[in-house]
Each structure stands twice: as C-alpha cells, then as structure tokens.
GROMACS .gro file of C-alpha atoms in nm:
model
  284
    1PRO     CA    1  10.755   5.340   9.098
    2TYR     CA    2  10.674   5.658   8.910
    3ARG     CA    3  10.804   5.976   9.068
    4GLN     CA    4  10.620   6.296   8.993
    5LYS     CA    5  10.822   6.599   8.888
    6SER     CA    6  10.710   6.955   8.937
    7LEU     CA    7  10.854   7.290   8.836
    8GLY     CA    8  10.875   7.618   9.018
    9SER     CA    9  11.084   7.931   9.029
   10GLY     CA   10  11.304   8.109   9.281
   11PHE     CA   11  11.575   8.373   9.312
   12ILE     CA   12  11.910   8.405   9.487
   13ILE     CA   13  11.912   8.646   9.783
   14ASP     CA   14  12.258   8.584   9.927
   15ARG     CA   15  12.602   8.499   9.789
   16ASP     CA   16  12.606   8.199  10.023
   17GLY     CA   17  12.357   8.035   9.785
   18SER     CA   18  12.034   8.110   9.974
   19ILE     CA   19  11.731   8.110   9.745
   20LEU     CA   20  11.377   8.231   9.809
   21THR     CA   21  11.082   8.040   9.669
   22ASN     CA   22  10.730   7.928   9.763
   23ASN     CA   23  10.675   7.664  10.028
   24HIS     CA   24  10.430   7.478   9.803
   25VAL     CA   25  10.705   7.440   9.542
   26VAL     CA   26  10.935   7.242   9.776
   27GLU     CA   27  10.727   7.109  10.068
   28ASN     CA   28  10.678   6.755   9.934
   29ALA     CA   29  11.001   6.731   9.734
   30GLN     CA   30  11.234   6.436   9.797
   31LYS     CA   31  11.500   6.598   9.581
   32ILE     CA   32  11.538   6.961   9.474
   33VAL     CA   33  11.745   7.054   9.171
   34VAL     CA   34  11.813   7.421   9.100
   35LYS     CA   35  11.894   7.529   8.745
   36LEU     CA   36  12.055   7.871   8.717
   37ALA     CA   37  12.019   8.111   8.425
   38ASP     CA   38  12.358   7.999   8.287
   39GLY     CA   39  12.235   7.639   8.270
   40GLN     CA   40  12.432   7.505   8.567
   41GLU     CA   41  12.243   7.268   8.796
   42TYR     CA   42  12.285   7.219   9.170
   43GLU     CA   43  12.112   7.004   9.428
   44ALA     CA   44  11.952   7.217   9.699
   45LYS     CA   45  11.852   7.157  10.058
   46VAL     CA   46  11.565   7.320  10.247
   47VAL     CA   47  11.682   7.572  10.507
   48GLY     CA   48  11.340   7.682  10.634
   49ARG     CA   49  10.973   7.672  10.542
   50ASP     CA   50  10.662   7.860  10.650
   51PRO     CA   51  10.340   7.702  10.519
   52LYS     CA   52  10.121   7.981  10.659
   53THR     CA   53  10.276   8.246  10.433
   54ASP     CA   54  10.393   8.003  10.160
   55ILE     CA   55  10.756   8.114  10.192
   56ALA     CA   56  11.060   7.885  10.180
   57VAL     CA   57  11.437   7.930  10.183
   58ILE     CA   58  11.654   7.670  10.010
   59LYS     CA   59  12.031   7.668   9.961
   60ILE     CA   60  12.281   7.552   9.702
   61ASN     CA   61  12.657   7.508   9.740
   62ALA     CA   62  12.780   7.691   9.433
   63LYS     CA   63  13.131   7.816   9.372
   64GLY     CA   64  13.187   8.151   9.207
   65ASN     CA   65  13.022   8.488   9.223
   66LEU     CA   66  12.649   8.422   9.237
   67PRO     CA   67  12.420   8.700   9.110
   68VAL     CA   68  12.201   8.825   9.393
   69ALA     CA   69  11.855   8.981   9.361
   70GLY     CA   70  11.817   9.282   9.588
   71LEU     CA   71  11.501   9.308   9.798
   72GLY     CA   72  11.312   9.637   9.775
   73ASP     CA   73  11.058   9.807  10.001
   74SER     CA   74  10.718   9.664   9.904
   75ASP     CA   75  10.538   9.919  10.122
   76ARG     CA   76  10.648  10.190   9.879
   77LEU     CA   77  10.473  10.022   9.586
   78GLU     CA   78  10.190  10.225   9.440
   79VAL     CA   79   9.884  10.102   9.254
   80GLY     CA   80   9.946  10.160   8.883
   81GLU     CA   81  10.323  10.115   8.914
   82TRP     CA   82  10.490   9.900   8.648
   83VAL     CA   83  10.630   9.562   8.756
   84MET     CA   84  10.782   9.256   8.589
   85ALA     CA   85  10.739   8.888   8.675
   86ILE     CA   86  11.021   8.643   8.603
   87GLY     CA   87  10.987   8.267   8.617
   88ASN     CA   88  10.951   7.940   8.432
   89PRO     CA   89  10.584   7.913   8.330
   90PHE     CA   90  10.512   7.568   8.188
   91GLY     CA   91  10.890   7.501   8.201
   92LEU     CA   92  10.976   7.789   7.966
   93ASP     CA   93  11.300   7.911   8.124
   94ASN     CA   94  11.359   8.274   8.220
   95THR     CA   95  11.029   8.411   8.093
   96VAL     CA   96  10.972   8.780   8.166
   97THR     CA   97  10.625   8.935   8.165
   98SER     CA   98  10.518   9.285   8.261
   99GLY     CA   99  10.215   9.461   8.401
  100ILE     CA  100  10.111   9.695   8.677
  101VAL     CA  101  10.033   9.674   9.047
  102SER     CA  102   9.654   9.634   9.038
  103ALA     CA  103   9.598   9.645   9.416
  104LYS     CA  104   9.774   9.602   9.751
  105GLY     CA  105   9.675   9.422  10.070
  106ARG     CA  106   9.456   9.168   9.891
  107GLN     CA  107   9.302   8.882  10.090
  108ILE     CA  108   9.228   8.574   9.883
  109GLY     CA  109   9.126   8.323  10.150
  110GLN     CA  110   9.468   8.161  10.188
  111GLY     CA  111   9.481   8.229  10.561
  112PRO     CA  112   9.483   8.496  10.831
  113TYR     CA  113   9.815   8.640  10.711
  114ASP     CA  114   9.689   8.727  10.361
  115ASN     CA  115   9.840   9.051  10.238
  116PHE     CA  116   9.902   9.002   9.869
  117ILE     CA  117  10.010   9.234   9.591
  118GLN     CA  118   9.772   9.193   9.297
  119THR     CA  119   9.918   9.233   8.948
  120ASP     CA  120   9.809   9.185   8.589
  121ALA     CA  121  10.160   9.074   8.486
  122SER     CA  122  10.113   8.730   8.333
  123ILE     CA  123  10.165   8.461   8.599
  124ASN     CA  124  10.114   8.097   8.506
  125PRO     CA  125  10.189   7.752   8.655
  126GLY     CA  126  10.567   7.733   8.702
  127ASN     CA  127  10.596   8.101   8.794
  128SER     CA  128  10.544   8.019   9.162
  129GLY     CA  129  10.838   8.137   9.371
  130GLY     CA  130  10.973   8.374   9.109
  131PRO     CA  131  11.037   8.744   9.171
  132LEU     CA  132  10.809   9.038   9.105
  133ILE     CA  133  11.042   9.326   9.021
  134ASN     CA  134  10.994   9.704   9.009
  135LEU     CA  135  11.151   9.936   8.752
  136ASN     CA  136  11.450   9.992   8.980
  137GLY     CA  137  11.536   9.623   8.949
  138GLU     CA  138  11.438   9.549   9.308
  139VAL     CA  139  11.236   9.243   9.409
  140VAL     CA  140  10.911   9.362   9.566
  141GLY     CA  141  10.722   9.032   9.578
  142ILE     CA  142  10.729   8.653   9.539
  143ASN     CA  143  10.483   8.541   9.272
  144THR     CA  144  10.261   8.282   9.432
  145ALA     CA  145   9.911   8.241   9.288
  146ILE     CA  146   9.668   8.321   9.011
  147PHE     CA  147   9.294   8.367   9.021
  148SER     CA  148   9.158   8.155   8.739
  149ARG     CA  149   8.878   7.909   8.673
  150THR     CA  150   9.080   7.743   8.395
  151GLY     CA  151   9.426   7.735   8.554
  152GLY     CA  152   9.558   7.982   8.297
  153ASN     CA  153   9.641   8.349   8.331
  154ILE     CA  154   9.349   8.595   8.310
  155GLY     CA  155   9.531   8.901   8.435
  156ILE     CA  156   9.485   8.845   8.809
  157GLY     CA  157   9.803   8.728   8.980
  158PHE     CA  158   9.923   8.757   9.338
  159ALA     CA  159  10.262   8.805   9.502
  160ILE     CA  160  10.382   8.795   9.864
  161PRO     CA  161  10.526   9.137   9.961
  162THR     CA  162  10.902   9.138  10.025
  163ASN     CA  163  10.858   9.333  10.348
  164LEU     CA  164  10.675   9.032  10.495
  165VAL     CA  165  10.951   8.807  10.362
  166GLN     CA  166  11.226   9.018  10.521
  167GLU     CA  167  11.041   9.009  10.853
  168LEU     CA  168  11.044   8.628  10.852
  169LEU     CA  169  11.384   8.563  10.693
  170PRO     CA  170  11.591   8.569  11.016
  171GLN     CA  171  11.370   8.299  11.172
  172LEU     CA  172  11.362   8.087  10.855
  173LYS     CA  173  11.740   8.097  10.815
  174GLY     CA  174  11.815   8.064  11.186
  175ASN     CA  175  11.547   7.822  11.309
  176GLY     CA  176  11.408   7.664  10.993
  177LYS     CA  177  11.057   7.774  11.087
  178VAL     CA  178  10.858   8.074  11.209
  179THR     CA  179  10.741   8.100  11.569
  180ARG     CA  180  10.420   8.301  11.611
  181GLY     CA  181  10.226   8.438  11.902
  182TYR     CA  182   9.888   8.291  11.997
  183LEU     CA  183   9.598   8.454  12.179
  184GLY     CA  184   9.327   8.188  12.158
  185VAL     CA  185   9.025   8.371  12.019
  186ALA     CA  186   8.801   8.319  11.719
  187ILE     CA  187   8.705   8.657  11.578
  188GLN     CA  188   8.471   8.809  11.326
  189LYS     CA  189   8.434   9.138  11.148
  190VAL     CA  190   8.258   9.428  11.319
  191THR     CA  191   8.000   9.538  11.062
  192PRO     CA  192   7.835   9.882  11.071
  193GLU     CA  193   7.519   9.714  11.203
  194ILE     CA  194   7.709   9.538  11.484
  195ALA     CA  195   7.892   9.860  11.567
  196GLU     CA  196   7.564  10.048  11.597
  197SER     CA  197   7.410   9.780  11.821
  198LEU     CA  198   7.715   9.799  12.050
  199GLY     CA  199   7.698  10.177  12.073
  200MET     CA  200   8.015  10.233  11.871
  201ASN     CA  201   8.050  10.547  11.661
  202ARG     CA  202   8.216  10.351  11.378
  203ALA     CA  203   8.298   9.994  11.280
  204ARG     CA  204   8.641   9.899  11.414
  205GLY     CA  205   8.815   9.631  11.616
  206ALA     CA  206   8.763   9.254  11.618
  207LEU     CA  207   8.452   9.090  11.766
  208VAL     CA  208   8.529   8.785  11.982
  209ALA     CA  209   8.312   8.494  11.864
  210ASP     CA  210   8.478   8.221  12.071
  211VAL     CA  211   8.751   8.188  12.334
  212SER     CA  212   8.979   7.881  12.350
  213LYS     CA  213   8.968   7.694  12.680
  214ASP     CA  214   9.276   7.760  12.895
  215GLY     CA  215   9.418   7.986  12.625
  216PRO     CA  216   9.592   8.321  12.689
  217ALA     CA  217   9.276   8.519  12.616
  218GLU     CA  218   9.059   8.316  12.856
  219LYS     CA  219   9.320   8.350  13.130
  220ALA     CA  220   9.325   8.726  13.070
  221GLY     CA  221   8.947   8.747  13.110
  222VAL     CA  222   8.848   8.799  12.746
  223ALA     CA  223   8.484   8.698  12.690
  224VAL     CA  224   8.264   8.619  12.392
  225GLY     CA  225   8.102   8.941  12.272
  226ASP     CA  226   8.401   9.159  12.359
  227VAL     CA  227   8.537   9.382  12.084
  228ILE     CA  228   8.916   9.399  12.090
  229LEU     CA  229   9.005   9.761  12.010
  230GLU     CA  230   9.376   9.763  12.091
  231PHE     CA  231   9.648   9.500  12.117
  232ASP     CA  232   9.978   9.589  12.284
  233GLY     CA  233   9.920   9.960  12.229
  234ARG     CA  234   9.828   9.923  11.861
  235GLU     CA  235   9.483   9.998  11.729
  236VAL     CA  236   9.292   9.707  11.578
  237THR     CA  237   9.124   9.882  11.287
  238GLY     CA  238   8.962   9.564  11.155
  239SER     CA  239   8.938   9.193  11.230
  240THR     CA  240   9.217   9.110  10.982
  241ASP     CA  241   9.465   9.319  11.183
  242LEU     CA  242   9.452   9.109  11.499
  243PRO     CA  243   9.600   8.777  11.377
  244ILE     CA  244   9.895   8.963  11.224
  245LEU     CA  245   9.957   9.169  11.540
  246VAL     CA  246   9.938   8.859  11.759
  247ALA     CA  247  10.160   8.653  11.527
  248ARG     CA  248  10.435   8.916  11.538
  249THR     CA  249  10.441   8.924  11.918
  250ALA     CA  250  10.708   8.738  12.113
  251VAL     CA  251  10.590   8.429  12.302
  252ASN     CA  252  10.534   8.491  12.677
  253LYS     CA  253  10.526   8.868  12.631
  254LYS     CA  254  10.262   9.037  12.846
  255VAL     CA  255  10.041   9.266  12.643
  256ARG     CA  256   9.755   9.499  12.722
  257LEU     CA  257   9.423   9.446  12.551
  258LYS     CA  258   9.170   9.724  12.531
  259VAL     CA  259   8.825   9.574  12.481
  260LEU     CA  260   8.475   9.712  12.453
  261ARG     CA  261   8.235   9.532  12.688
  262ASP     CA  262   7.880   9.644  12.764
  263LYS     CA  263   7.956   9.976  12.590
  264LYS     CA  264   8.251  10.043  12.823
  265GLU     CA  265   8.622  10.014  12.753
  266VAL     CA  266   8.806   9.763  12.972
  267THR     CA  267   9.183   9.699  12.986
  268LEU     CA  268   9.307   9.342  13.031
  269THR     CA  269   9.656   9.188  13.039
  270ALA     CA  270   9.740   8.868  12.851
  271ALA     CA  271  10.057   8.658  12.830
  272VAL     CA  272  10.096   8.563  12.463
  273GLY     CA  273  10.127   8.190  12.392
  274GLU     CA  274  10.289   8.005  12.103
  275LEU     CA  275  10.084   7.915  11.797
  276LYS     CA  276  10.110   7.542  11.734
  277GLU     CA  277  10.058   7.391  11.389
  278GLU     CA  278   9.740   7.211  11.493
  279LYS     CA  279   9.578   7.526  11.627
  280ALA     CA  280   9.348   7.709  11.389
  281ALA     CA  281   9.552   7.995  11.247
  282ALA     CA  282   9.241   8.204  11.198
  283SER     CA  283   9.183   8.212  11.569
  284GLY     CA  284   9.468   8.455  11.635
   0.00000   0.00000   0.00000
C-alpha cells in the first residue's frame, strides 16, 4: 500500500535531543525521521503532544554536541520588530525568510487558546514547526499557519508564542500531554449594547450562554445570563480571557468567581474540574 509522506520543521531545545514542532506535523505519523542541518538523519519518537495549541515535543538519540535553540521572551516582542522564519518550505532545506511582527495576540479561529504572533515573514507549507527568531537569535515563536486562499504565502503568517510553549513544556515532557482546568460554561462576548442593557459602565467580562449539567459551574451556582467578571482573583477583561484562565488552573482547586447578576455583583466558589478531550474546548 502507498504510504503518504509529509514534511515539516522543528528545532532542538535541549542537548538530550528534545525537539519542538507542531502537533499537526507528527500526530498521524507512523514513523518520524529528523534530518539535521549537517545532513545526519535520526528516527524520532513522540514525547508529548497538545492538539489544542498545536505543540509537540519529539526526541532523537543523537551522540555529540547538539546545537540548541534558545527560547526568548515572546511577551517582549513589539509590533514592527524584525524577525526571521527558518524551515523547509516545499522541502527546500534550511530556508531563511525575514519580516516584521505585524500583530500580537491574534485569534484565527483555531480554538479558545488562540494567541498568535502575526508576521509577514514568508511562511509556506513545510515551514510548520520551525522557529520564528528575533534579532538576538532567540526563538520567540513556532511557525504554524498561513492565511491564504491559494495555499501560498501572501504575507500573513502566524506563530505560537514561546511563552505559551514554555508554560506547557514541563507537562509535555513529564506527562506526554497537557492537563487543563474545566469550568463547564459556554460563553459569549459582552458587547457595548449588552453591557448597557445590563447596567454596566463598560463592556467587560464573559456572558454565560449555557451551563453544563453537573459541571463545576452549575455546582457553584453559576446561571445563564451571569457575567463572569473575575476568576480566581483575576479580572476577566473579555470573553477570550476566561478559557485561558480556567485552563491554567489546577484541577480540584477551589476558586472564587465574581459574577454580575441582576445588576449586582455576587461571589461564588467553584471547584475546577478536568477538561476531557470530548468536552468542547470553547466552553471553558
């Protein structure tokens, strides 16, 4: 039978042979072969994968002094800053392209944990999993997607910020997966019109559109129509904040929720559950 081959990119983050790449590059692979810049090839095994953020860690057993890419602080990136993308677009080894950071915190409909760096550095098929590097030589992102109607580069590429990667790395390397908190609510954006109708002085928080039966939120007394203003002492400035805050919370931790109900603020206590794969990630 015919076996399909696909190409992607990655970069070494540890002298033990750990490599960062995209989950979609390796998730269906029966065999993974890593080719280094010096031409040497090694078979790799998957250490950990996280489909929700499209991050994967694989590992090779290579002897010698492996070159390691240092991870920088992606939060310090500024719009307009020069960056370089390295990868293997269309199988063209070690291709380097350059551009600027076009925007930060982009949401492109991939899921509730969207927080992409947008760049106009040329990113094409095969670049997935490769590093986005600043002028200090630090990796600030993992190139992951392009916005294109043709499949080719049109100057809109996206990378996963390294600060998100570093947050998840211990779980990926230690457990092979990421465990996330679960609240059990479906939420929507609080628009200026909704805010006005609820007597709010500005649009903020996350409006509860549905509550999962027997979920942590229902047990805590959260109701449809509530606006969640704070989660575990942190302000929910918009609906996109809540899934991230919940996901980062330890399972079984008791947290305080400040909600707006009937134009009054109410404080509730919820015990955070564990997000299962079959549960809708968008529900938080």
